[in-house]
Structure formats: C-alpha cells, structure tokens
Coordinates of N, CA, C and O in Angstrom, one line a residue:
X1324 N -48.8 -7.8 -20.4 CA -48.0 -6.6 -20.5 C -48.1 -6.1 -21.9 O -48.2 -6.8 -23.0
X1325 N -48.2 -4.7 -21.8 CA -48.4 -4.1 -23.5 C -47.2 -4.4 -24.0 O -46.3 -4.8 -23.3
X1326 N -47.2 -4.4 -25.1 CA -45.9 -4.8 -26.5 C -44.9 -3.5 -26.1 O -45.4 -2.6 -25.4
X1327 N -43.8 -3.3 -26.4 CA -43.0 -1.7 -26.4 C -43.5 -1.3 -27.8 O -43.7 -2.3 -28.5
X1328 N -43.7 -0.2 -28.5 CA -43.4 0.5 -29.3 C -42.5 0.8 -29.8 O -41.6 1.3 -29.2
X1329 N -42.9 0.2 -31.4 CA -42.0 0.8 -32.3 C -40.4 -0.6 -32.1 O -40.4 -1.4 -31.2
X1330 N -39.4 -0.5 -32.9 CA -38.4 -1.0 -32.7 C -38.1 -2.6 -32.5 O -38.6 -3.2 -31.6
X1331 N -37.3 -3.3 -33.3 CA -37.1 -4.4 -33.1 C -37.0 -5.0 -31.9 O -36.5 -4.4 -31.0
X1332 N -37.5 -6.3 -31.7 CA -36.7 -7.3 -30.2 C -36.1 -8.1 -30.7 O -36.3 -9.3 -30.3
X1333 N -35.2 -7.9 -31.7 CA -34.5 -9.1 -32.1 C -33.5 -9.3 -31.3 O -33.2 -8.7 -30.2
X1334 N -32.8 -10.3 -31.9 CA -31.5 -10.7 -30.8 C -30.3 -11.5 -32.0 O -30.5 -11.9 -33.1
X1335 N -29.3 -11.5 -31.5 CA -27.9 -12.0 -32.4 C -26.9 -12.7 -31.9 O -25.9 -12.1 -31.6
X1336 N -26.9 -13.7 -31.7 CA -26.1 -14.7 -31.0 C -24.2 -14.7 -31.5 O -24.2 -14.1 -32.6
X1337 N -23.6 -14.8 -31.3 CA -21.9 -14.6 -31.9 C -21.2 -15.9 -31.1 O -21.2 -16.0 -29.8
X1338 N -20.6 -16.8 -31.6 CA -19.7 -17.8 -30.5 C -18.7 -16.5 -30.1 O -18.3 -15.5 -30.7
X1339 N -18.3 -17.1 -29.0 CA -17.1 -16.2 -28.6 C -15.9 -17.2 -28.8 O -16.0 -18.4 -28.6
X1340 N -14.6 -16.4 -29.2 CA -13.3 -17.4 -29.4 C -13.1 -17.7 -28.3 O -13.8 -17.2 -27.5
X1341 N -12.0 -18.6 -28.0 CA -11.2 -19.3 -26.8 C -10.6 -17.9 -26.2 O -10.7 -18.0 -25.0
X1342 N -10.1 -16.9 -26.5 CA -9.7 -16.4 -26.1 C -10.7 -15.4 -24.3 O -10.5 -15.3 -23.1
X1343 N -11.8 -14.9 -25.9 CA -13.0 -14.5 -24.6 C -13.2 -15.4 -23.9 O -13.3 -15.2 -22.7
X1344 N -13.5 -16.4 -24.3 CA -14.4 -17.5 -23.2 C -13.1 -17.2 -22.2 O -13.1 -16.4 -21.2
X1345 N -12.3 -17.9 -22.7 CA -11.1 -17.7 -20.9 C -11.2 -16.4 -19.9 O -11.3 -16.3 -18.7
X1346 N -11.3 -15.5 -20.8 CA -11.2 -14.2 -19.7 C -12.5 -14.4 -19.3 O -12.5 -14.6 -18.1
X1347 N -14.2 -14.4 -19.9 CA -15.2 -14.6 -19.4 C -14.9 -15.4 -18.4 O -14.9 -14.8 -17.3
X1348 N -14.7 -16.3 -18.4 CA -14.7 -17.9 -17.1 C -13.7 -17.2 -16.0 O -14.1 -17.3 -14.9
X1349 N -12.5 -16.6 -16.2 CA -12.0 -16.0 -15.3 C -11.9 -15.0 -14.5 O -11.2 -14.8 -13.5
X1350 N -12.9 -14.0 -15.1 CA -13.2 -12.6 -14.3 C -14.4 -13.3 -13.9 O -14.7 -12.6 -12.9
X1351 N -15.6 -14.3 -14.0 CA -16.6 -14.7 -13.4 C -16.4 -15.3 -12.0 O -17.1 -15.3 -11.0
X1352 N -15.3 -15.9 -12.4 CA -14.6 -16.7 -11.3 C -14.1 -15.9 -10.0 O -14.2 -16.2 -8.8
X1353 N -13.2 -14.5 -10.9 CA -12.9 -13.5 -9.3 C -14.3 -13.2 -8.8 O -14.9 -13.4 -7.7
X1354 N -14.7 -12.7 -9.9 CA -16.6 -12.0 -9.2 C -16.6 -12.9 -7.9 O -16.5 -12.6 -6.7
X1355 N -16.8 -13.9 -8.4 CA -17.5 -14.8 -7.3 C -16.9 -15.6 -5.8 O -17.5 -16.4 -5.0
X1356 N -15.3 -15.0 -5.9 CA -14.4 -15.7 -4.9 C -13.9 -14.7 -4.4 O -13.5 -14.8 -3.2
X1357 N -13.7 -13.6 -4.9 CA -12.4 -12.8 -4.6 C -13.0 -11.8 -4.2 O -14.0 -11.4 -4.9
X1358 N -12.3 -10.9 -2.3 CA -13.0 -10.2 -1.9 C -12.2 -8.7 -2.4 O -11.0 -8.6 -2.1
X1359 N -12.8 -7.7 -2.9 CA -12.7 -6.7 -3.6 C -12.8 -5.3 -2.8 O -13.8 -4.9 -2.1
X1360 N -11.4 -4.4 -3.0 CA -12.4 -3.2 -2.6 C -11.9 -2.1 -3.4 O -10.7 -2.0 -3.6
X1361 N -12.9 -1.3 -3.9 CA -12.3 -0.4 -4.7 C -12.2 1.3 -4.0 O -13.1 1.8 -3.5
X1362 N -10.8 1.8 -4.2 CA -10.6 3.0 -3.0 C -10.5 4.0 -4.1 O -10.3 3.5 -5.2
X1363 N -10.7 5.2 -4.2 CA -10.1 6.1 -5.3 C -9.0 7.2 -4.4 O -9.3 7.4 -3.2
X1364 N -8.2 7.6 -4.8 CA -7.1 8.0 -4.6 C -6.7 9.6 -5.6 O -6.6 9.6 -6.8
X1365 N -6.6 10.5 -5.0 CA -6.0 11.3 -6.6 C -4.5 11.8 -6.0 O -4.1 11.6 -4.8
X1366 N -3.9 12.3 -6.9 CA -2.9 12.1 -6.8 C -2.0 13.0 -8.0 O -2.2 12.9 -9.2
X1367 N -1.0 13.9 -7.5 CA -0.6 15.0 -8.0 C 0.7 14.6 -9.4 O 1.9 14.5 -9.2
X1368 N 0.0 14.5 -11.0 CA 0.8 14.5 -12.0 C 1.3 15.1 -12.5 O 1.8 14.8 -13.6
X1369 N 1.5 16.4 -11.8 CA 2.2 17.5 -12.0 C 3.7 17.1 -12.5 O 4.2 17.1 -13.7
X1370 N 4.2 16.9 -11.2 CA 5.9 16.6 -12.3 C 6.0 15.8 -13.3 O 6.8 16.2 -14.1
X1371 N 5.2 14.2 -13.4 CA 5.2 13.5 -13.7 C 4.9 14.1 -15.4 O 5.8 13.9 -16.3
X1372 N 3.7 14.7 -15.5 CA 3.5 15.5 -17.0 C 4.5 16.6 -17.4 O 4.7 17.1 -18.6
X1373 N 5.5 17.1 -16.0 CA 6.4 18.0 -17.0 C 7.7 17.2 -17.3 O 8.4 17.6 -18.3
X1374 N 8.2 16.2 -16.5 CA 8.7 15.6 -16.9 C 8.9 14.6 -18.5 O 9.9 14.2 -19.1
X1375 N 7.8 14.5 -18.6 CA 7.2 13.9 -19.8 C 7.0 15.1 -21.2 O 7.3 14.8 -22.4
X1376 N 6.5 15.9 -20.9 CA 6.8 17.2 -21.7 C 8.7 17.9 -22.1 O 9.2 18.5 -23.0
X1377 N 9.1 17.6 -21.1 CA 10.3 18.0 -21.3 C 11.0 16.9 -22.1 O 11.7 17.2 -23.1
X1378 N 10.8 15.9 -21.6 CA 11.7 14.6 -22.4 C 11.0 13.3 -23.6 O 11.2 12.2 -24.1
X1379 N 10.0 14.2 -23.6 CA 9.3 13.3 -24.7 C 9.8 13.0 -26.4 O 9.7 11.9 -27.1
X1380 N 10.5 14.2 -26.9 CA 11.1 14.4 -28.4 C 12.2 13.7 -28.1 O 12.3 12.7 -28.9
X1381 N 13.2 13.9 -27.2 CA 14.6 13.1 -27.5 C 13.7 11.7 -26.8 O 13.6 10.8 -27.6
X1382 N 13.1 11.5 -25.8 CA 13.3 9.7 -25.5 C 12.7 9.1 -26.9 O 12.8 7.9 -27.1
X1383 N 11.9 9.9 -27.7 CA 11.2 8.9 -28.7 C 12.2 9.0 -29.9 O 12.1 8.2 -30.7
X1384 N 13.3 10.2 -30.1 CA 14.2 10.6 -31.1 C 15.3 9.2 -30.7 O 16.0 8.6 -31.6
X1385 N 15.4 8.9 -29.3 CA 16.5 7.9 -29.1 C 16.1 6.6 -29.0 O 16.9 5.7 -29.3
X1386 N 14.6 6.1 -28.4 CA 14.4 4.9 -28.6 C 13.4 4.5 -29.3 O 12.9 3.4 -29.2
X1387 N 12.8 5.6 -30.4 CA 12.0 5.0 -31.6 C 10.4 4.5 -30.6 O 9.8 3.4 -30.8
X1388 N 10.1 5.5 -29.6 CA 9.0 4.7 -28.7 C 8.6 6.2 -28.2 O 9.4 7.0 -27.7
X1389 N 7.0 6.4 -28.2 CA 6.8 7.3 -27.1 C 6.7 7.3 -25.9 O 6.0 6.3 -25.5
X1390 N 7.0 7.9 -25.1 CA 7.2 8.3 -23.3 C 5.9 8.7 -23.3 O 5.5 9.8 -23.7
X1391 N 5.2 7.6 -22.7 CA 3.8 7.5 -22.2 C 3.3 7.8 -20.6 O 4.3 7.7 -19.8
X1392 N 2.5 7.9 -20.1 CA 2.0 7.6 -18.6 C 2.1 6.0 -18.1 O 1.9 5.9 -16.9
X1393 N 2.3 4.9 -18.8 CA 2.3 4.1 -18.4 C 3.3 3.5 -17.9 O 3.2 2.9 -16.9
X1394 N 4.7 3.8 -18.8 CA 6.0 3.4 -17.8 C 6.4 3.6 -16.9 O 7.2 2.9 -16.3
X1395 N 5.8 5.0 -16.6 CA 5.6 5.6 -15.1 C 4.8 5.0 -13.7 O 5.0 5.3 -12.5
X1396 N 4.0 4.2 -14.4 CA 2.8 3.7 -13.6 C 3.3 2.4 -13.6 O 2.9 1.9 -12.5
X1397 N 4.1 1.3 -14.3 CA 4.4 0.1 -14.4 C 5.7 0.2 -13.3 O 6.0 -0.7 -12.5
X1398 N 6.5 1.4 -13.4 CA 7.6 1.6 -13.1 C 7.4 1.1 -11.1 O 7.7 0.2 -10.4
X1399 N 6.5 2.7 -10.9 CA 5.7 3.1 -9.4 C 5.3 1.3 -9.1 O 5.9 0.5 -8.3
X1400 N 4.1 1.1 -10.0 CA 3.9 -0.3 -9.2 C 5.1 -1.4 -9.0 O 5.2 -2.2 -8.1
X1401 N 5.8 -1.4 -9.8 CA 6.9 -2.2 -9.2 C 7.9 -2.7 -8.4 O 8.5 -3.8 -8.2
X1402 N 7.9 -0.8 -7.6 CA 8.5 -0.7 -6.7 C 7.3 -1.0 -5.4 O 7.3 -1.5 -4.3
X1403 N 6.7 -0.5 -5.8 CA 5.7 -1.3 -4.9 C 5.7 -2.6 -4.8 O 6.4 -3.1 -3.9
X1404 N 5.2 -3.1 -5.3 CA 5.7 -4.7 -5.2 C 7.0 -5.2 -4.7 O 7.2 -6.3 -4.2
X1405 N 7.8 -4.5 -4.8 CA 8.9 -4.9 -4.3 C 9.4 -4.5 -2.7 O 10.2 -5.1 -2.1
X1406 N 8.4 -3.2 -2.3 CA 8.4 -3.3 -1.4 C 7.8 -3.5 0.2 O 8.2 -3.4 1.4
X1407 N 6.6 -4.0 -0.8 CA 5.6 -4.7 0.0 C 5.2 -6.2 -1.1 O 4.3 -6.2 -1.9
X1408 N 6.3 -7.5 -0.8 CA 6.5 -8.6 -1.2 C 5.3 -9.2 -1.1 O 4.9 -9.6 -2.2
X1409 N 4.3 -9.2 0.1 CA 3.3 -9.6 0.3 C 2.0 -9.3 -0.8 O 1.0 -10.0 -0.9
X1410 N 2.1 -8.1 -1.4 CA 1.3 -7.8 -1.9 C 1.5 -8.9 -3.9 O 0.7 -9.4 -4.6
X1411 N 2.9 -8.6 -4.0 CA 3.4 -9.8 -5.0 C 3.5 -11.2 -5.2 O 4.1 -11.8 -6.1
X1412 N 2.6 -11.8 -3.9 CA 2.8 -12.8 -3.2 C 1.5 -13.7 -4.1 O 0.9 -13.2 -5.1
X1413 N 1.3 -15.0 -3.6 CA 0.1 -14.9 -3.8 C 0.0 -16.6 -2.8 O 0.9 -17.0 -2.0
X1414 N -1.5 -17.6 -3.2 CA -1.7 -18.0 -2.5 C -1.7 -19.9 -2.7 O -2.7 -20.2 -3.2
X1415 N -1.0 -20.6 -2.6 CA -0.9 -22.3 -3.1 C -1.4 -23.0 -2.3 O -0.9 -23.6 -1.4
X1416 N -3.3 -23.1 -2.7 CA -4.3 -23.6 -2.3 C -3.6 -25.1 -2.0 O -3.4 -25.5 -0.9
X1417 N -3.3 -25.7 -3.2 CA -2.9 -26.9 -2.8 C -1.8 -27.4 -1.7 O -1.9 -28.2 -0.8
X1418 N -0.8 -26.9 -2.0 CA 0.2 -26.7 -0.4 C -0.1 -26.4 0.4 O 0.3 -27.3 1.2
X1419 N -0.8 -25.4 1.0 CA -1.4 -24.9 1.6 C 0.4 -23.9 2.0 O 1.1 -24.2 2.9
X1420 N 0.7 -22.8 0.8 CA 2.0 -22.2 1.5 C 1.5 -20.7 0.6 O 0.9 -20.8 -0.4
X1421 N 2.0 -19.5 1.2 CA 2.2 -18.5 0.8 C 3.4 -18.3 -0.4 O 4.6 -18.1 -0.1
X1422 N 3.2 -18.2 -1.5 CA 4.5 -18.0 -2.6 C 4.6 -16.8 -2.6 O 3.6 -16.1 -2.7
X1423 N 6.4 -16.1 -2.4 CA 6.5 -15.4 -2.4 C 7.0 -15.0 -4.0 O 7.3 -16.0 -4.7
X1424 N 7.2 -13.8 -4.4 CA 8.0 -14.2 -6.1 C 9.0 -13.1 -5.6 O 8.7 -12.3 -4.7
X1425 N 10.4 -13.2 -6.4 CA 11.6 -12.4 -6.5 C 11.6 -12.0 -8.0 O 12.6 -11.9 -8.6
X1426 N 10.6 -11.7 -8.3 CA 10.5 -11.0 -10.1 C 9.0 -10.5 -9.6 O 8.4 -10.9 -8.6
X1427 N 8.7 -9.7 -10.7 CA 7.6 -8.6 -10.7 C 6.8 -9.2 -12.2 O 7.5 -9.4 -13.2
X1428 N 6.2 -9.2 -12.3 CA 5.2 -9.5 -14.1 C 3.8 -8.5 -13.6 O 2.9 -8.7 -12.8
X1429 N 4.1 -7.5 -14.5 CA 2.8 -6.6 -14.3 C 2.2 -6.6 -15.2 O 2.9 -6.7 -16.1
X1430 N 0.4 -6.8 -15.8 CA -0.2 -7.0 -16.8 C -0.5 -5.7 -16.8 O -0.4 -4.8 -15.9
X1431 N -1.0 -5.5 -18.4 CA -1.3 -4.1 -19.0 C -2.3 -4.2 -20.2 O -2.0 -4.5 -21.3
X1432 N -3.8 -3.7 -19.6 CA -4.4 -3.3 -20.2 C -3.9 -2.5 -21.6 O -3.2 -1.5 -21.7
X1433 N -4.7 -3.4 -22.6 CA -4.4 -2.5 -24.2 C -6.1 -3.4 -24.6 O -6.9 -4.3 -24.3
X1434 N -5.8 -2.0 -25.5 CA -7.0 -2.5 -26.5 C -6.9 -3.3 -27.8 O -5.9 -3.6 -28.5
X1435 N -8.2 -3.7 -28.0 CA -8.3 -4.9 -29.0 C -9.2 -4.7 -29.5 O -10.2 -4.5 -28.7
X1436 N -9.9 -4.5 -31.4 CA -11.1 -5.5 -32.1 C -11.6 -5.9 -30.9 O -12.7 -5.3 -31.0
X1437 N -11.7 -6.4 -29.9 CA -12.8 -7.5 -29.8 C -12.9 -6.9 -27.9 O -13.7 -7.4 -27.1
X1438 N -12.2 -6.3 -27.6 CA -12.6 -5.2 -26.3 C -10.5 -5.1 -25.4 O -9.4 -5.3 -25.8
X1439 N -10.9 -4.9 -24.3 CA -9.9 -5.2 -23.5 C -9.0 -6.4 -23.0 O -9.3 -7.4 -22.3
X1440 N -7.7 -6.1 -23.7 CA -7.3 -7.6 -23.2 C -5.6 -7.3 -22.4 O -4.9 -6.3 -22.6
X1441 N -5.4 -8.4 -21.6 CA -4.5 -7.8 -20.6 C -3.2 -8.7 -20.5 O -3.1 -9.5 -19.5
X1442 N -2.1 -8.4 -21.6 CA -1.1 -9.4 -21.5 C -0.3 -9.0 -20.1 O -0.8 -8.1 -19.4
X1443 N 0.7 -9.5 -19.6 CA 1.9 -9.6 -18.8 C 3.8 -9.2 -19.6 O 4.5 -9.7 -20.5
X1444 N 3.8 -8.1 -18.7 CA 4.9 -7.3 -18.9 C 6.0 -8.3 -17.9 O 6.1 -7.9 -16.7
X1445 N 6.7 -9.3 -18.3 CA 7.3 -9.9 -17.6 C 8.7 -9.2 -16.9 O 9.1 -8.2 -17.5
X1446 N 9.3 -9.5 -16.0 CA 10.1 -9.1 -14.9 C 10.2 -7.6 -15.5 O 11.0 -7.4 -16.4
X1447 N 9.3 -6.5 -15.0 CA 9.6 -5.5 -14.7 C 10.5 -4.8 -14.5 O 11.0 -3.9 -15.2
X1448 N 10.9 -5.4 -13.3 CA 11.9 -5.0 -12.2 C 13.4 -4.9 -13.2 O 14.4 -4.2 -12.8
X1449 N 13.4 -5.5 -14.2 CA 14.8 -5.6 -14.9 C 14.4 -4.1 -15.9 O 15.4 -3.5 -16.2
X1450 N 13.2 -3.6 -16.3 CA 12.8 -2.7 -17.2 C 13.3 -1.3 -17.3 O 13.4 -0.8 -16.2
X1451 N 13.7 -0.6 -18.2 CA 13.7 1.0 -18.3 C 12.7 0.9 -18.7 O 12.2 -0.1 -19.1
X1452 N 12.2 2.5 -18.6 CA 11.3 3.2 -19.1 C 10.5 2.7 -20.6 O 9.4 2.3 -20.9
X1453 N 11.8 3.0 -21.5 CA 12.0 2.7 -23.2 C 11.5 1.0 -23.2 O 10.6 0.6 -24.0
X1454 N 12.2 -0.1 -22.2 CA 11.4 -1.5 -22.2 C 10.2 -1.4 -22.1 O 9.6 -2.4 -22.6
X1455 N 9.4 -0.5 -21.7 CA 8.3 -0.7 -20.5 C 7.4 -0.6 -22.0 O 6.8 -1.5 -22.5
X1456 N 7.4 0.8 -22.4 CA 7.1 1.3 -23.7 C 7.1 0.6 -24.9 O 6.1 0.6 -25.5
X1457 N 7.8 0.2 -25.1 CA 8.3 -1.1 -26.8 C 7.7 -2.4 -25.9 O 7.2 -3.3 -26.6
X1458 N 7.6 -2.7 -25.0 CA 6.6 -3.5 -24.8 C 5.5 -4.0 -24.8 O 5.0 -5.1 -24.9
X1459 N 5.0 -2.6 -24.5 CA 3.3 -2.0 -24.3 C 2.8 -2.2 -25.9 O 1.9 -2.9 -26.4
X1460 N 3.9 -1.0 -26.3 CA 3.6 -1.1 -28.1 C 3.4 -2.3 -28.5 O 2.2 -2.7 -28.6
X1461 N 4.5 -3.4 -28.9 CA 4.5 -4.5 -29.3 C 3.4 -5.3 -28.6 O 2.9 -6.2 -29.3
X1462 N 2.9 -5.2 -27.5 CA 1.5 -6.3 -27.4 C 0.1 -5.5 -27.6 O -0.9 -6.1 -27.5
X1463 N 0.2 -4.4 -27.8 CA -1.1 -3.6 -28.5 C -1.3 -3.8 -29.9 O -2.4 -3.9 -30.5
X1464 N -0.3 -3.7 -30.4 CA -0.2 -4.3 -31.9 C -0.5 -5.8 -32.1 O -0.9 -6.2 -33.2
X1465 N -0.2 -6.6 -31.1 CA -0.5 -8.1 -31.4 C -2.0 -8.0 -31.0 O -2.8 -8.8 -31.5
X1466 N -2.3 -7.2 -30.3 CA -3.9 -7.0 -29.8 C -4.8 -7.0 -31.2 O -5.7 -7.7 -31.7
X1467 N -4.1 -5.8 -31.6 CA -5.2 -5.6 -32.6 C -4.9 -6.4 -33.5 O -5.9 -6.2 -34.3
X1468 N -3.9 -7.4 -34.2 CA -3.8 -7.9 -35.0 C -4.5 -9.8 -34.3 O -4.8 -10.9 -34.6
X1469 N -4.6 -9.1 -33.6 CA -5.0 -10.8 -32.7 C -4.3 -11.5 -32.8 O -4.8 -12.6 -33.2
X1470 N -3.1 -11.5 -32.6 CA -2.2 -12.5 -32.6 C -1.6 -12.7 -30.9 O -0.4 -12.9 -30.7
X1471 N -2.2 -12.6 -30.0 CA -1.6 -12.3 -28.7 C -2.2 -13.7 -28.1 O -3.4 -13.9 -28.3
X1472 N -1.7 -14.4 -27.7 CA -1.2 -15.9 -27.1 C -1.9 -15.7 -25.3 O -1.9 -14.6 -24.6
X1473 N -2.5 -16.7 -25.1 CA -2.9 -17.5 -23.8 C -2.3 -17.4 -22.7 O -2.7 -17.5 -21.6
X1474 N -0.7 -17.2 -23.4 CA 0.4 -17.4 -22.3 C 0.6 -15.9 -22.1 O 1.1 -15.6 -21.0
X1475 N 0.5 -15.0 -22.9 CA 1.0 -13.9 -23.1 C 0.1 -12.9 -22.6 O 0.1 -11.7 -22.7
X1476 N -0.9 -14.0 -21.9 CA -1.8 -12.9 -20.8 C -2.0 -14.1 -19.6 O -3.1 -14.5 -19.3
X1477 N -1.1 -14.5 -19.1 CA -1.4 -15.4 -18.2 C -0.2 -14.9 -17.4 O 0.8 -14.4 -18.0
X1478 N -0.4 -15.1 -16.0 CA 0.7 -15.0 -14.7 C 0.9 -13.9 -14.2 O 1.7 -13.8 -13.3
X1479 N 0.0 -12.9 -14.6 CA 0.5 -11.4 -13.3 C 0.4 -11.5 -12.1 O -0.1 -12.4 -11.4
X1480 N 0.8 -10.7 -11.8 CA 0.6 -10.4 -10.0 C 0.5 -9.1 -10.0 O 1.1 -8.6 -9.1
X1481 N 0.0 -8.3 -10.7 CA -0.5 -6.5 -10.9 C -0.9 -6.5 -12.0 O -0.2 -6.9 -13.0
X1482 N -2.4 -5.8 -12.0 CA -2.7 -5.4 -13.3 C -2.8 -3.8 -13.2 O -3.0 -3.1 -12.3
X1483 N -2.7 -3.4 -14.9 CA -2.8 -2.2 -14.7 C -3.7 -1.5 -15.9 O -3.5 -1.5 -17.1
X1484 N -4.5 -0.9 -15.4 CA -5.6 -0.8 -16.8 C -5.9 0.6 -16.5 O -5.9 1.3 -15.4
X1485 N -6.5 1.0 -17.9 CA -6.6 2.3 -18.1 C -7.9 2.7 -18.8 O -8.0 3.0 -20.0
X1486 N -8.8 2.8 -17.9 CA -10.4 3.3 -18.6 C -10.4 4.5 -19.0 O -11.5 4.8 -19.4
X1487 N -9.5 5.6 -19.0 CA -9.1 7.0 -19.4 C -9.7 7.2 -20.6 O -10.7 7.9 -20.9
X1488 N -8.9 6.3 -21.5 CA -8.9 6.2 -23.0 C -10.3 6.1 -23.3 O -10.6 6.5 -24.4
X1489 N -11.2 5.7 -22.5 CA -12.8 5.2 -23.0 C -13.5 6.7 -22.8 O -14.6 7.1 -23.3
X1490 N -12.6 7.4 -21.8 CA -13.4 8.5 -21.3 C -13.8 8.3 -19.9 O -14.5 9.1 -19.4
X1491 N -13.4 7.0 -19.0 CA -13.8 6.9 -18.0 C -13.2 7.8 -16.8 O -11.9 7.8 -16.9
X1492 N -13.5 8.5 -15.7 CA -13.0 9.1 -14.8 C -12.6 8.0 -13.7 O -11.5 8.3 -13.1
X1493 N -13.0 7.0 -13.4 CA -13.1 5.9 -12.3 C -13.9 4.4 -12.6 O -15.1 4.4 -12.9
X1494 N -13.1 3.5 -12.6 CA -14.1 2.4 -12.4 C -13.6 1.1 -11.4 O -12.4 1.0 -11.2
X1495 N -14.2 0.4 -11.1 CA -14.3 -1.1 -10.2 C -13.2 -1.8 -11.0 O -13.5 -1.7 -12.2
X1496 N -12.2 -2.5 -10.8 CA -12.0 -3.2 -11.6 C -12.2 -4.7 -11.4 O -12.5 -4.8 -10.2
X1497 N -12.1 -5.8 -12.0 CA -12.2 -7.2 -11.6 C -11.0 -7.5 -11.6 O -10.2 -7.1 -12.5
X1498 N -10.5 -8.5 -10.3 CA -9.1 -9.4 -10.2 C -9.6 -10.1 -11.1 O -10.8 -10.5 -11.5
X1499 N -7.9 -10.3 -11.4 CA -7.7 -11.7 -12.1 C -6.6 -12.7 -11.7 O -5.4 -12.8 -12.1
X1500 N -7.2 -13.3 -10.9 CA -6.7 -14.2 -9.7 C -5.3 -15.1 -10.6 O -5.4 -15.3 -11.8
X1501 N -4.2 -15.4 -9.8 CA -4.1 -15.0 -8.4 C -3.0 -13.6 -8.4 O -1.9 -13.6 -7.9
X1502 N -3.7 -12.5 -9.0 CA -3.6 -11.3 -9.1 C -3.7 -11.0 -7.6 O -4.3 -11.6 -6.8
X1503 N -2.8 -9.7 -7.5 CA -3.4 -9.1 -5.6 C -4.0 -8.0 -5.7 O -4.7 -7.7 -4.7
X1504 N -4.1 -7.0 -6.9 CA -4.2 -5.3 -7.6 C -4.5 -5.2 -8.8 O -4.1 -6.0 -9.6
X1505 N -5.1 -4.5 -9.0 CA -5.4 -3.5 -10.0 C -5.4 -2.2 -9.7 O -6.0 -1.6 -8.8
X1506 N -4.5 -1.4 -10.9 CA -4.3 0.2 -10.5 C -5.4 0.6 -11.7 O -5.1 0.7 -12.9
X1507 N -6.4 0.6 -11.2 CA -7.1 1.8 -12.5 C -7.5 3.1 -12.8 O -7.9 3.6 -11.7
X1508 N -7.5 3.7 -13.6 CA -7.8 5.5 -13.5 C -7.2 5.7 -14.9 O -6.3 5.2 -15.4
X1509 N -8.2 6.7 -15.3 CA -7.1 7.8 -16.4 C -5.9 8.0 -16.5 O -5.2 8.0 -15.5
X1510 N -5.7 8.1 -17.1 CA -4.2 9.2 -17.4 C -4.8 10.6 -17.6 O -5.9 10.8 -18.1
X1511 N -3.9 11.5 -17.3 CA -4.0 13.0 -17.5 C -4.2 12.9 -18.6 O -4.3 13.9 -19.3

C-alpha cells in the first residue's frame, strides 16, 4: 500500500489513572452484557423554561445556587423511580433475588479535565430543588479539581447525562450496571 501523504503517524501513549481505568472496565463491561435500547422521545419544556425564567433571580438570591434544568430532570426521574419500583430495582446474581431499594441515588453527569464523570446524588427522594443544585455544583467542582472519590461515583440506579453541553442533539448512552436508565438529551 502507498505511504499517506504528508503528516505524521506518530502515536502517544498516556497511563490512564484508577479512576479511568474503572469506568473504562465498566462501561466495557455493560457494552458487552447489558441489553440496551435507545428510544428518543421529545418532549414540551415550555413551562418548565418559564418557570425557570420566572424564578431563577430569587431561587439563586435565596439559595446562593442557580435553578438549572437538571433539578427538574433529577426531580421527574425520581418520581419515576418511585413509581415504577422495578425500574429502581436491580438484580442479586448471587442470591439469585430481585432487590428492591426504598431510596432513590440518581447519578449526574458533570464534566471533568479528563472527560465525563458521573458521581451519585444520594437519596433524592429527600431533595429540593436548591439540594439537587448545591449538589450538582459541589461534585462538578470536585470534578474539575479531581478530587471526586470511587465511592462518590459508585451505586446509582439512574443516570442522568447531558450531551447538550457538547453540542450534542441525541446520543446512545452506556449502562453502568447495575444501573436500569439513562436519561440523555440536551437541555433547552
């Protein structure tokens, strides 16, 4: 075969930290076990943005946090989960028993230096809005400072990620077992 023109073929090797390797070994692991289907859905944010327009200056004047699309979306899946138990459920290969959970832990896509990483927003279900928010903040900041813990992305049963921010309109997402969902899409 002819050579390509012009341009290096070099190449650059990087160890990856403990941190990548785990999610590598674990999203490789759904790939290869976990049966997937990705549906797209749209869906009218109409109130949801004027709501958010209307109450954005005082909720951030009173809890020092902005009123984002996400608390809305942590909120919605919660109740979901709560109302379809099974879906919050998941599966104890070794017992061989169905676990049901009576708390909600929804994980949340934030960015990071080093790409996407997806801590757990523990019992929801107890959350306002303003929790949902000073939560989100506080582990995006540990994101980018890299200080965000093994544990502190370990145990969802909902993930919730947002390719918006990249510019994405839609994408596939990968479980991260023994996850049951992922809600992915933009935000307005």
């Amino acid at each position: 075969a002819p050579a390509p023109a012009g341009g290096s073929r070099g190449e650059t090797r990087v160890k990856m930290n403990r941190t990548r390797q785990r999610i590598a070994e674990r999203l490789k692991e759904a790939q290869n076990t976990a049966a997937c289907l990705t549906t797209f859905q749209e869906c009218d944010m109409g109130n949801l943005m004027e709501m958010r327009k209307t109450h954005k200056d005082e909720f951030e004047k009173t809890h020092g946090v902005k009123l984002g699309f996400m608390s809305a979306f942590v909120a919605a899946s919660t109740a979901a989960l709560q109302e379809i138990p099974a879906v919050n459920a998941y599966i104890d290969d070794a017992a061989k028993e169905l676990v049901y959970r009576d708390y909600c832990d929804v994980s949340v896509a934030v960015a990071s230096p080093a790409g996407l990483v997806v801590p757990v927003l523990r019992n929801t279900e107890t959350m306002s809005f303003a929790d949902i928010e000073k939560n989100i903040g506080a582990y995006a900041a540990k994101a980018r400072d890299g200080s965000l813990s093994l544990e502190e992305m370990s145990g969802g049963s909902f993930t919730i990620s947002n390719g918006g921010v990249f510019g994405s309109l839609m994408g596939t997402p990968i479980l991260n077992p023994p996850q049951s969902g992922d809600r992915a899409g933009p935000c307005p």
